[in-house]
Structure formats: structure tokens, C-alpha cells
mmCIF file of C-alpha atoms and ligand atoms in Angstrom:
data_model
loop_
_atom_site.group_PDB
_atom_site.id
_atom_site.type_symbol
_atom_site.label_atom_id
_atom_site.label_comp_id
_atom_site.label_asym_id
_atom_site.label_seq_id
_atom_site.Cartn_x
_atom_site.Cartn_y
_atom_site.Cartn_z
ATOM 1 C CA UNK A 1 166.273 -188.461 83.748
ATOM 2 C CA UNK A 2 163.079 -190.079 84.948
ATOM 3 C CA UNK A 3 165.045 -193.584 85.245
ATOM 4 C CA UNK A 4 167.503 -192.071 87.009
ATOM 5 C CA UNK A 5 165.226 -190.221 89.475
ATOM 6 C CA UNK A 6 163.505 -193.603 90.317
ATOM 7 C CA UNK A 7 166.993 -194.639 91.195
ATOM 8 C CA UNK A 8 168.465 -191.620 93.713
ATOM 9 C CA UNK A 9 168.108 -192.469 97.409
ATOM 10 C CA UNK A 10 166.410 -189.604 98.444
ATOM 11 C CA UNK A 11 166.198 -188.835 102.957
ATOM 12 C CA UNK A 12 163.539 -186.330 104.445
ATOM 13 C CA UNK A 13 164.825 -184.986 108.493
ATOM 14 C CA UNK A 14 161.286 -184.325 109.100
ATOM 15 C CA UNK A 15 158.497 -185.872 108.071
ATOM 16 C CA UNK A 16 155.599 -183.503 108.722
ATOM 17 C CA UNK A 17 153.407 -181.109 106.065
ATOM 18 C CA UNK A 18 156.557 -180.105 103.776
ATOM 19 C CA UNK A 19 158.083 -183.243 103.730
ATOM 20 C CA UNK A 20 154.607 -185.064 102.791
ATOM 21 C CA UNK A 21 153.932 -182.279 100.315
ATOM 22 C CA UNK A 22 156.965 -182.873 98.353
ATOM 23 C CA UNK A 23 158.026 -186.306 99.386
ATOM 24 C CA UNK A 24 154.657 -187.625 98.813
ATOM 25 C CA UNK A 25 153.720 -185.628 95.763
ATOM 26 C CA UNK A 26 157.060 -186.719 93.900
ATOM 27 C CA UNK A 27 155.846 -190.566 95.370
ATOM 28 C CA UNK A 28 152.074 -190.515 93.929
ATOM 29 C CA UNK A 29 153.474 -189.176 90.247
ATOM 30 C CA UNK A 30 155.946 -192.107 90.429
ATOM 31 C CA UNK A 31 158.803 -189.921 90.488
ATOM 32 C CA UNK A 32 160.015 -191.114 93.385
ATOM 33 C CA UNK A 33 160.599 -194.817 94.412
ATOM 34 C CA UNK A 34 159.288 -194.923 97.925
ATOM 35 C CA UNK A 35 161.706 -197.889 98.379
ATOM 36 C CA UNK A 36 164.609 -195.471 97.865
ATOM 37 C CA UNK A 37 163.073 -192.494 100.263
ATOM 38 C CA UNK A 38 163.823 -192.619 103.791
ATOM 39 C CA UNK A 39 162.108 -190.080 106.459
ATOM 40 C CA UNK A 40 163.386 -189.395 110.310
ATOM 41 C CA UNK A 41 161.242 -187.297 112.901
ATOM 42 C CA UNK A 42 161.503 -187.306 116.693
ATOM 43 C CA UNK A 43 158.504 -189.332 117.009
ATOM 44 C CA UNK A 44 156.599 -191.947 115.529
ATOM 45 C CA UNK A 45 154.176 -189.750 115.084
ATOM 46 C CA UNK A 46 154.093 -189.591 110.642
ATOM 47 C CA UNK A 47 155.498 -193.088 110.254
ATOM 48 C CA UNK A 48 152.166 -195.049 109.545
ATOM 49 C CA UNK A 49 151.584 -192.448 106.744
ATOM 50 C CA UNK A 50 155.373 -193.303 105.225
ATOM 51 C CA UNK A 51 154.653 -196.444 105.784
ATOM 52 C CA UNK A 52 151.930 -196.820 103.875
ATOM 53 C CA UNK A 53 153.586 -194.922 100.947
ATOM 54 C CA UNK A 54 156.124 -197.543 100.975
ATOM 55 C CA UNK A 55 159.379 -195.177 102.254
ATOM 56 C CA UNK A 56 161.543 -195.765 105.988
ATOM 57 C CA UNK A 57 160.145 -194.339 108.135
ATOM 58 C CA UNK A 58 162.878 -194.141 111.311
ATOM 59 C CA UNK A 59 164.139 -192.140 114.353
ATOM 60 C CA UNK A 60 167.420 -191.909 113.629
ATOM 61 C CA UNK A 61 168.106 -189.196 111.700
ATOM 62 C CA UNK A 62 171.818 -190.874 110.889
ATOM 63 C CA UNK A 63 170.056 -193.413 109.023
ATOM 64 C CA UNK A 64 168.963 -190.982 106.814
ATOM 65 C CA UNK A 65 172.115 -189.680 106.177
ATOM 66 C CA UNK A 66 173.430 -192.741 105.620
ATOM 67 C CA UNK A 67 171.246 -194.352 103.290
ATOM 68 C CA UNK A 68 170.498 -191.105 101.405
ATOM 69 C CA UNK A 69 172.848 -188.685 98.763
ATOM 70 C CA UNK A 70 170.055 -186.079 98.736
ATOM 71 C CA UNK A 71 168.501 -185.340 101.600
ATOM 72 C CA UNK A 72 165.777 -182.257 102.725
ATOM 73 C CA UNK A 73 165.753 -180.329 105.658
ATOM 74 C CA UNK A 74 162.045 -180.762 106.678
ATOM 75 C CA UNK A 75 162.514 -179.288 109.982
ATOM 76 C CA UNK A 76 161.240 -175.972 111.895
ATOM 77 C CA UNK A 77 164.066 -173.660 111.944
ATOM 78 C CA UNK A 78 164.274 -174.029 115.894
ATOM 79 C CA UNK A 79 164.803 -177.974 115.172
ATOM 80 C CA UNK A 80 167.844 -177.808 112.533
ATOM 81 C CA UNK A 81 170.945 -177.609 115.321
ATOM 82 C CA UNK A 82 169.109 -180.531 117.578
ATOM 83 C CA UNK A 83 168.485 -182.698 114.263
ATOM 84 C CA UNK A 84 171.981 -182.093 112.894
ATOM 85 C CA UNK A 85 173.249 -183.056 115.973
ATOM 86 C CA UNK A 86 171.935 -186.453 116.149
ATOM 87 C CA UNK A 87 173.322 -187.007 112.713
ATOM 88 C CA UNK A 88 176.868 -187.830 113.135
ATOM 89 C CA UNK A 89 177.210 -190.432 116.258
ATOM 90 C CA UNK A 90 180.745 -189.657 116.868
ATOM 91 C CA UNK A 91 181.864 -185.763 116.820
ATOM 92 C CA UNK A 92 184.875 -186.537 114.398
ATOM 93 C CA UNK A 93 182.874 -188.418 111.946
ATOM 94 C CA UNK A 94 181.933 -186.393 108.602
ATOM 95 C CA UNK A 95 179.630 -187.621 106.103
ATOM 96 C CA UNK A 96 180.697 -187.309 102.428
ATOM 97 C CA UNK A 97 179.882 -184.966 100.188
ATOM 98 C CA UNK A 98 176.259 -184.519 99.900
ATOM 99 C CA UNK A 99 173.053 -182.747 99.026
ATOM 100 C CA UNK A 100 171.168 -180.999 101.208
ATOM 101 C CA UNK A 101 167.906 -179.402 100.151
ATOM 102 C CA UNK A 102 166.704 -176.756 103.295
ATOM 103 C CA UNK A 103 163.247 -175.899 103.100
ATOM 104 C CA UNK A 104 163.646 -173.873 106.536
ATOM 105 C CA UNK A 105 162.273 -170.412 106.255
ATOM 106 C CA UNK A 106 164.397 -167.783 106.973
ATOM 107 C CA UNK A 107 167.749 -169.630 107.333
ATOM 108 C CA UNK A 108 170.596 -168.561 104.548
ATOM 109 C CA UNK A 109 172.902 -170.004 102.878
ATOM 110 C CA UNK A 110 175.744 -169.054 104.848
ATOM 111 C CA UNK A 111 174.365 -170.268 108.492
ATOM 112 C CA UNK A 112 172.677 -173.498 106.556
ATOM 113 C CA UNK A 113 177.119 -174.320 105.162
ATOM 114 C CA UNK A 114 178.442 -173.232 108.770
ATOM 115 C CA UNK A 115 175.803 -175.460 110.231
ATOM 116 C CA UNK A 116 176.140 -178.694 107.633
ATOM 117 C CA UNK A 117 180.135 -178.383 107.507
ATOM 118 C CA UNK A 118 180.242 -179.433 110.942
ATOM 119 C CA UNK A 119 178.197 -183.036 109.727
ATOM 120 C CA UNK A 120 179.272 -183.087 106.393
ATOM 121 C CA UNK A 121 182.497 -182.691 104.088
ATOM 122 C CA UNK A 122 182.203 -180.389 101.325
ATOM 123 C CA UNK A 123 178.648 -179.875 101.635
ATOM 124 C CA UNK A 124 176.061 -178.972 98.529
ATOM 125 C CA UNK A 125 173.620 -176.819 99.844
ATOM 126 C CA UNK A 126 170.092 -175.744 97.682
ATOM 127 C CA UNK A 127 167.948 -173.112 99.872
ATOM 128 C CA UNK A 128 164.438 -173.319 98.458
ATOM 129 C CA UNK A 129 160.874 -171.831 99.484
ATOM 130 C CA UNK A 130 158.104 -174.565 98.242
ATOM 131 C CA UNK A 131 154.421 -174.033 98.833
ATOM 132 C CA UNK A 132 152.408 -176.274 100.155
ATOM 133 C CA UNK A 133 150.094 -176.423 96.353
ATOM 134 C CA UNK A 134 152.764 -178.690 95.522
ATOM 135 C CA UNK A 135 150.479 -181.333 97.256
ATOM 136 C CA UNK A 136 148.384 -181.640 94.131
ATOM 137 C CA UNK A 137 151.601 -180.869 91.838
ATOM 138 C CA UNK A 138 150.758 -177.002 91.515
ATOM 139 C CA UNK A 139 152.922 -175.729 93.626
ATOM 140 C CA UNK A 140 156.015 -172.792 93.122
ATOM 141 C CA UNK A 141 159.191 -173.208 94.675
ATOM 142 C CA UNK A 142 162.107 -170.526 94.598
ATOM 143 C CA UNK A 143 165.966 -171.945 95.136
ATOM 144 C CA UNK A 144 168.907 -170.504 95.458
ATOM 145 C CA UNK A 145 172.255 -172.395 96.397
ATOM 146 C CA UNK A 146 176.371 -172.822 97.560
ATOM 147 C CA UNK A 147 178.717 -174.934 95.946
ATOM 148 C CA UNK A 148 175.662 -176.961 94.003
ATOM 149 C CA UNK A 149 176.938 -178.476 90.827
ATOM 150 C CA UNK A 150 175.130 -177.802 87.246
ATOM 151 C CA UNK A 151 173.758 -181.287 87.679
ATOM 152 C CA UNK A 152 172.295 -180.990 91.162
ATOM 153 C CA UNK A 153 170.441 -177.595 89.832
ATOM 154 C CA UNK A 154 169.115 -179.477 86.886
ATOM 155 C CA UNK A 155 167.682 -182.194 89.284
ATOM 156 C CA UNK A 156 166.702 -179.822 91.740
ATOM 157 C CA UNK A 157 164.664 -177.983 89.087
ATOM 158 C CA UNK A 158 163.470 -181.591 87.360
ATOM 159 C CA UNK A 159 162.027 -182.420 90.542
ATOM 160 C CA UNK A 160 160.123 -179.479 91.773
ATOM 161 C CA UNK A 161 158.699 -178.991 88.217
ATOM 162 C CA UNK A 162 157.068 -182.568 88.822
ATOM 163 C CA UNK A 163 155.001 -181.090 91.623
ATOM 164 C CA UNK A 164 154.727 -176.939 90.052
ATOM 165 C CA UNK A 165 156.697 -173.859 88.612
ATOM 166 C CA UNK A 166 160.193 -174.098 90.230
ATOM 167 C CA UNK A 167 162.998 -171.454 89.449
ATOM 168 C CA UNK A 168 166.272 -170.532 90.491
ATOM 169 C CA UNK A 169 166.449 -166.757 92.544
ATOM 170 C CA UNK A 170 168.965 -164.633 94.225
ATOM 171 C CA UNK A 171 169.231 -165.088 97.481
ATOM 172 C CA UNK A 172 167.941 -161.588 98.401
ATOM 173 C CA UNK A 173 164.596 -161.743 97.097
ATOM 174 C CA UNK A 174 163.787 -165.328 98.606
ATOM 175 C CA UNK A 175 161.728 -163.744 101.790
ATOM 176 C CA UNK A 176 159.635 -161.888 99.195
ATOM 177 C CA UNK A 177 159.033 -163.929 96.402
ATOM 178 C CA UNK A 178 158.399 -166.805 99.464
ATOM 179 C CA UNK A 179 155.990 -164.323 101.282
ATOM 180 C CA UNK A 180 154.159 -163.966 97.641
ATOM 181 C CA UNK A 181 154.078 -168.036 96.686
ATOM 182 C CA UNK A 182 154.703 -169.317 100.115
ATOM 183 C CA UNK A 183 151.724 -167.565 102.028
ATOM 184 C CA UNK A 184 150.172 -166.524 98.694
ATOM 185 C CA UNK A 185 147.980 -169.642 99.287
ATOM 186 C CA UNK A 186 146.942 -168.742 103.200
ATOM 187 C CA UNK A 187 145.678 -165.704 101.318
ATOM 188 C CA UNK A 188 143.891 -167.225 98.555
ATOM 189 C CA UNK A 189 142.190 -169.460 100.422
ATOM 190 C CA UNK A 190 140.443 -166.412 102.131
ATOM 191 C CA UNK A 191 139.755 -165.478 98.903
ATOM 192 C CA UNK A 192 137.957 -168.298 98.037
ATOM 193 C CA UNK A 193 136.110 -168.623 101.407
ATOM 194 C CA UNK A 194 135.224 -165.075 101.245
ATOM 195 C CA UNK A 195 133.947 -165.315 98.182
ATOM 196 C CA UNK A 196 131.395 -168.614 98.563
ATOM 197 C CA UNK A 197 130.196 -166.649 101.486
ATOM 198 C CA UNK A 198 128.605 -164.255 99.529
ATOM 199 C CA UNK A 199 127.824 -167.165 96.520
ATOM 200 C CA UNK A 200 126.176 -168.125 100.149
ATOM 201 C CA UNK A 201 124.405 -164.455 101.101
ATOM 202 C CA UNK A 202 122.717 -165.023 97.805
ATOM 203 C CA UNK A 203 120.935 -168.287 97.856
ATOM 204 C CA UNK A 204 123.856 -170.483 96.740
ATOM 205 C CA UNK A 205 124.088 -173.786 98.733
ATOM 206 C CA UNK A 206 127.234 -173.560 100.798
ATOM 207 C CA UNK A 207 129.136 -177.367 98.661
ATOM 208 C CA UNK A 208 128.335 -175.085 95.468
ATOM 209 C CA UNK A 209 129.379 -171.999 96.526
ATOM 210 C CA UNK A 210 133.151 -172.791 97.903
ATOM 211 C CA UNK A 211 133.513 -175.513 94.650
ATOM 212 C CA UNK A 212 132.746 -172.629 92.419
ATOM 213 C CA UNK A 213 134.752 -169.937 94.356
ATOM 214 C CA UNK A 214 137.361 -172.077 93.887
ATOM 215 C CA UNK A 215 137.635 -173.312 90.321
ATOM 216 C CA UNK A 216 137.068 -169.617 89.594
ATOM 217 C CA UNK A 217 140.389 -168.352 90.957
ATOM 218 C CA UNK A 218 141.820 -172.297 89.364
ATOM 219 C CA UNK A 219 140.333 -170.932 85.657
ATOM 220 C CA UNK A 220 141.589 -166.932 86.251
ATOM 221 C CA UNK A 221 144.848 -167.994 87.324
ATOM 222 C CA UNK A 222 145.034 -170.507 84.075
ATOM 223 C CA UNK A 223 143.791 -167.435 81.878
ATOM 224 C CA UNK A 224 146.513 -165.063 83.437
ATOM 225 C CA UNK A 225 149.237 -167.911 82.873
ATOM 226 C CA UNK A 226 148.154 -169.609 79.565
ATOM 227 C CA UNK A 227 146.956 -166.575 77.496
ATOM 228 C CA UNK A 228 150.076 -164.303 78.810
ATOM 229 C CA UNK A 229 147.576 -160.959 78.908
ATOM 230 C CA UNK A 230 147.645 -158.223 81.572
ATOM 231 C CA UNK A 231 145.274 -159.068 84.619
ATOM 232 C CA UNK A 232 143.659 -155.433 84.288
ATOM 233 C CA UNK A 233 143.051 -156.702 80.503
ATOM 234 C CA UNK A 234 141.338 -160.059 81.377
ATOM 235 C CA UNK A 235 139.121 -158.414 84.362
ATOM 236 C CA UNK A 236 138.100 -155.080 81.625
ATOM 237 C CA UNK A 237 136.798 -157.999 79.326
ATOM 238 C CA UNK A 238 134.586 -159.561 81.649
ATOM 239 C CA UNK A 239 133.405 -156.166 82.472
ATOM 240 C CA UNK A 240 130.725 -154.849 80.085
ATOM 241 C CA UNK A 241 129.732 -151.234 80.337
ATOM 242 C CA UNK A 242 127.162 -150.941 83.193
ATOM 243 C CA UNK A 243 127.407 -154.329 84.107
ATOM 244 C CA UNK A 244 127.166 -156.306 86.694
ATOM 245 C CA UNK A 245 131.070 -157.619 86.882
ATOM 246 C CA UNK A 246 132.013 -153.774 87.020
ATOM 247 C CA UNK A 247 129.213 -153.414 89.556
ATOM 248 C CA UNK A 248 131.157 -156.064 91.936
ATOM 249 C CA UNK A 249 134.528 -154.583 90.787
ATOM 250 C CA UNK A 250 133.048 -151.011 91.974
ATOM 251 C CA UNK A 251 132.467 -152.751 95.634
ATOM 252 C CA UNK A 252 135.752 -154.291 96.042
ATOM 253 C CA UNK A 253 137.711 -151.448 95.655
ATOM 254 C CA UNK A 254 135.543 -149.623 97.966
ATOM 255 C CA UNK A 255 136.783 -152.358 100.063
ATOM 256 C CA UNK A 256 140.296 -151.605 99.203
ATOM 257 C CA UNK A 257 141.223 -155.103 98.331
ATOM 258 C CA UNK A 258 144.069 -154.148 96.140
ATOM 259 C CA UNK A 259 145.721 -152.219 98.983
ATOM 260 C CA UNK A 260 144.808 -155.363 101.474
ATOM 261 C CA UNK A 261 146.318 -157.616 99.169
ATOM 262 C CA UNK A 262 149.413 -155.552 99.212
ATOM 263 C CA UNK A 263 149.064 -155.479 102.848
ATOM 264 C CA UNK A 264 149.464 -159.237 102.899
ATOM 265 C CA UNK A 265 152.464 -159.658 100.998
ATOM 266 C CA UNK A 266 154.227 -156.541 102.779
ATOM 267 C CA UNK A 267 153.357 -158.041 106.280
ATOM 268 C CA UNK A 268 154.404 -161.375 105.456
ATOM 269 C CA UNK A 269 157.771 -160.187 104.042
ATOM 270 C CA UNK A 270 158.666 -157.842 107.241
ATOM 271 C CA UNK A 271 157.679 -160.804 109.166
ATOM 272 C CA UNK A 272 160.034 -162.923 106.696
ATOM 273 C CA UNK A 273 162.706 -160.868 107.623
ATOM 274 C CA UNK A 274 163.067 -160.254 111.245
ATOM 275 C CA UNK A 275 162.641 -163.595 111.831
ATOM 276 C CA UNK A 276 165.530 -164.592 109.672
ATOM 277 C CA UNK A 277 167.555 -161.540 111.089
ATOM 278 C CA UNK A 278 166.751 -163.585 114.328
ATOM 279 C CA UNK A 279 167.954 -167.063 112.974
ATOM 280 C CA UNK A 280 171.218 -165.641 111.480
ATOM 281 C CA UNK A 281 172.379 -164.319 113.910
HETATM 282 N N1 NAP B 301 154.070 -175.174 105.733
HETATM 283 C C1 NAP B 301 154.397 -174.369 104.732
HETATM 284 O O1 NAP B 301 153.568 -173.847 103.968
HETATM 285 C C2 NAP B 301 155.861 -174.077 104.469
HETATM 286 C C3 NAP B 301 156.208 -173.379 103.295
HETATM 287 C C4 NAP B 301 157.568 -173.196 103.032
HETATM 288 C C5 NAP B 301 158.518 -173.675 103.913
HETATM 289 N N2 NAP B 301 158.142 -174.305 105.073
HETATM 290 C C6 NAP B 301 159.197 -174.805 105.984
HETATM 291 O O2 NAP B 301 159.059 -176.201 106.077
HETATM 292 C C7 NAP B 301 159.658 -176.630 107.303
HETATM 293 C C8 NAP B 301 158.803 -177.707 107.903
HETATM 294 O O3 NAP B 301 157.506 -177.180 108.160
HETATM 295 P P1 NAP B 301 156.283 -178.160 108.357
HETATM 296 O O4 NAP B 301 155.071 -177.336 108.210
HETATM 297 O O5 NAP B 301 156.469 -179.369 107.489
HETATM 298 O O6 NAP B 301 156.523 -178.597 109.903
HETATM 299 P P2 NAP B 301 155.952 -179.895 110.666
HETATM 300 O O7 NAP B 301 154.743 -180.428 109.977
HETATM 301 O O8 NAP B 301 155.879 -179.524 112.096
HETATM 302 O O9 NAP B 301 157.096 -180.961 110.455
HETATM 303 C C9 NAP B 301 158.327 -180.899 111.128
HETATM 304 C C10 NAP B 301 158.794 -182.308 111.340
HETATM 305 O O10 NAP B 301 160.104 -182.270 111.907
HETATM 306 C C11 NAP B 301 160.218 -183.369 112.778
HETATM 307 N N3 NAP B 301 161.299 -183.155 113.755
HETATM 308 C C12 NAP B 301 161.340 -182.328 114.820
HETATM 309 N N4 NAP B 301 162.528 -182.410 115.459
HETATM 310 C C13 NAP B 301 163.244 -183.325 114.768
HETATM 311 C C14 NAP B 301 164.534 -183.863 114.927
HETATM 312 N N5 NAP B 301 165.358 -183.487 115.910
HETATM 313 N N6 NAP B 301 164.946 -184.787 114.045
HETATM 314 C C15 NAP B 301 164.149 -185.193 113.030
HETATM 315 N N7 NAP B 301 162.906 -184.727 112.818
HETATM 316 C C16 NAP B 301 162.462 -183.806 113.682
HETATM 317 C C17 NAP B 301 158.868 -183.445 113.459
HETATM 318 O O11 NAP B 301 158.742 -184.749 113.969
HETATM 319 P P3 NAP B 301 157.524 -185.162 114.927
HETATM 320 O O12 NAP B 301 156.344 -185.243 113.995
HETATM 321 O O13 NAP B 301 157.911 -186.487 115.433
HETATM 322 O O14 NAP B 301 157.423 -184.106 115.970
HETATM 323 C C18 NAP B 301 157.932 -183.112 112.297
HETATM 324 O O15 NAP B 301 157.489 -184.282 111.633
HETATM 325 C C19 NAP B 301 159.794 -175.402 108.190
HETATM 326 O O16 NAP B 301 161.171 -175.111 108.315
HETATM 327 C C20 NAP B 301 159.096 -174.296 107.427
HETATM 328 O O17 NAP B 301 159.803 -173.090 107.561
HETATM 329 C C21 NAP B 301 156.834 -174.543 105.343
#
């Protein structure tokens, strides 16, 4: 697989955070030839970073579809129709056959074939929701797809799990698992911050403080993952019986942080929601 990876010809429309996250992560393991990647935006704005990476950087997001079999929808949502449209040059002229990987939020499966049938023939359409983690190969990613074949799942799957945990979801839970792993890191970084500040209150020097705030969520989320034990069993057994730990535990909840963290993930889901009940349409 990893031969033939360096091999596929793989085209970003839009080169801007996602595309660098996953375009450049899959690059700096040496998944990814750069020769073979090609990236399109409306400016020149990202093409000294592509450049450097060794991909194409161009304008023309036909190129892209020329060059490329598998190619990710890096756009906003509010871009796709204006990108699409600059793909074919004449109206009557269809690609072939292709993959398409959408990373647009919000935007099913069923708009994202009415939308690519008019550009390409038969398209292969993978819906996924990265996170932007996938930067320094941690990320999750959650796909779901139309008319994919087994082996564009398996190198769907081969390449997110390069860059994190990828898996394959029904289509209805995408806005909440994505408003759990795709904002989940908006929220831990408040986490983190929050929590050098008060490494901070105490005397710790401010470098220390947000280091150690966040290795500490790095090693918890490792314990959860690696030893395969309940949460509420890994926090009781750093809690000993009039302790400080429980002392800190005993403040949080006073703060209700279980019940804000809920908060976050139902807000971000509603929001999830009407804005795809928007773009469907
Ligand atoms: N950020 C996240 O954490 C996250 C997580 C999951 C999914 N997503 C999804 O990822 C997608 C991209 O988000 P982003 O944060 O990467 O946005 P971004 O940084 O703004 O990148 C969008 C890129 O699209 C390019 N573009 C705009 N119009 C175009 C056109 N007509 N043809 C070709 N390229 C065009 C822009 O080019 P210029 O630079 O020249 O303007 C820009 O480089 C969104 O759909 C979002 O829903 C994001």
C-alpha cells in the first residue's frame, strides 16, 4: 500500500488550514509524494507554502481535476458551487469517474452527488469530518460515503490513519460525532489555557504552566485510550481520600464543568445542524 500511495495523484480545491492539515501532514510522513499533489485556491495567497512542500500549487481548479484521480474538497461550504464551476471549461464536458473526498461541514451526501454529477461521470463521493490534530498526525476523522468502492474505503481509511483515528459512520451521526472531534479541540484548548492559568495563580511561570497543562490532558487522554479503563476509574485513582486531587475535583464540579462540557458539544451540534439544514436545502 505505501508504494502505491506514493504513486496516486492526489488534487486539494483549496489550499487553506484543512487542506495543509491533511495534505501536508500525509507530505511530512512521506506518505504523500508532493510531486504527485496538486492544490488550486482563488488566490496566490497559500502557494509559497505548497511550493515549498514540493506540490502545484495553481489557480485553475481544472488542473486539478485533470491531473488528479482523488481529489478533496478543501473549500468553505459557500465556495463549493463557484469552485465546481470553474472545473469543467466547457458545460458539456464531464470528467471521468473520480474520487472526491468533501471535507465541507454540513454538506451531505446527496447535495455533494447532485452537485459533482454535473462535473463528473459516475462520481465516488467520501463525506468526512477531520480535525485539525491531524496536523501533528493525531487527529480523528469520521467518513461516510456514495457509490465508493471497497478499495477507495480502504485507502480512504489507510490515509487518515497516517495522520490519527479514522472510521467509517452513518451519515446521521456525522454533525455529532464532528461537533465532539471536530470542535472537541477548540474546547480543549480552553482546557489547557484554563488550566496553566491557575498553574499561573500559583507561582508557576506562565512557558511551564501551559507545557504542563498540556502534556497533562496528552498523558490522560493516552491513559483513557491505552489502558481501556473507565475515565471515572482513572480520575478515583488519582484521588486519595482527603486529598488534594479530590479537593480540585470538589471545585470543578462546583463549577459545573461536566454540564459545560456537555454544553459544548450540544451547542456545537444544534449549530451543526441548522447550518446544514441551510446548505441542503
Ligand atoms: N478548520 C477546521 O477545524 C475544520 C474541521 C473540519 C472540517 N472543516 C472544513 O474544511 C473546509 C475548509 O476549511 P478551512 O479552515 O481549511 O478554510 P480556509 O483556510 O479558508 O481554506 C479555504 C481555501 O479555499 C480556497 N478557495 C476559495 N474559493 C475557491 C475557489 N473558487 N476555487 C478554489 N479554491 C478556493 C481559498 O483560497 P484563497 O486562500 O486563495 O482565498 C482557501 O485557501 C471547510 O469546508 C470546513 O467546513 C474545517
Amino acid at each position: 500500500m505505501e508504494q502505491y500511495l506514493k504513486s496516486i495523484k492526489v488534487g486539494f480545491i483549496g489550499g487553506g488550514n484543512m487542506a495543509s492539515a491533511i495534505g501536508a501532514g500525509l507530505i511530512h510522513k512521506g506518505i504523500l509524494n508532493p510531486d504527485n499533489v496538486w492544490v488550486s485556491g482563488r488566490t496566490d495567497r497559500t502557494h509559497s507554502f505548497w511550493r515549498e512542500l514540493g506540490a502545484h500549487p495553481t489557480l485553475k481548479n481544472n488542473e486539478v481535476a485533470n491531473n488528479c484521480n482523488i481529489i478533496f474538497l478543501t473549500v468553505k461550504p459557500h465556495m463549493l458551487d463557484d469552485a465546481l464551476n470553474t472545473i469543467v471549461e466547457k458545460k458539456a464536458e464531464k470528467f471521468e469517474n473520480k474520487l472526491f473526498i468533501s471535507v465541507l461541514v454540513g454538506v451531505s451526501l446527496e447535495i455533494l452527488h447532485t452537485k459533482l454529477s454535473a462535473v463528473v461521470t459516475s462520481p465516488r463521493i467520501i463525506r468526512s469530518m477531520p480535525n485539525t490534530p491531524m496536523m501533528v498526525g493525531e487527529g480523528i476523522t469520521v467518513y461516510c460515503n456514495k457509490n465508493a468502492e471497497p478499495k477507495d474505503l480502504e485507502l480512504v481509511d489507510t490515509l487518515f490513519s497516517y495522520i490519527g483515528i479514522s472510521q467509517s459512520v452513518p451519515e446521521n451521526t456525522i454533525n455529532a460525532i464532528g461537533s465532539l472531534s471536530g470542535c472537541g479541540p477548540a474546547f480543549a484548548y480552553l482546557i489547557i489555557e484554563s488550566l496553566a492559568d491557575g498553574g499561573v495563580r500559583m507561582g508557576v511561570p506562565r512557558p511551564i504552566a501551559t507545557k504542563f497543562a498540556a502534556q497533562v490532558l496528552v498523558g490522560a487522554g493516552k491513559m483513557v485510550l491505552e489502558t481501556g479503563r473507565h475515565p471515572g476509574q482513572l480520575k478515583d485513582e488519582v484521588c486519595s481520600p482527603g486529598g488534594n486531587s479530590i479537593a480540585g475535583v470538589h471545585a470543578m464540579e462546583k463549577g459545573g464543568v461536566r454540564g459545560s462540557m456537555m454544553n459544548a458539544v450540544e451547542a456545537a451540534a444544534n449549530k451543526a445542524n441548522e447550518l446544514a439544514s441551510q446548505l441542503n436545502k
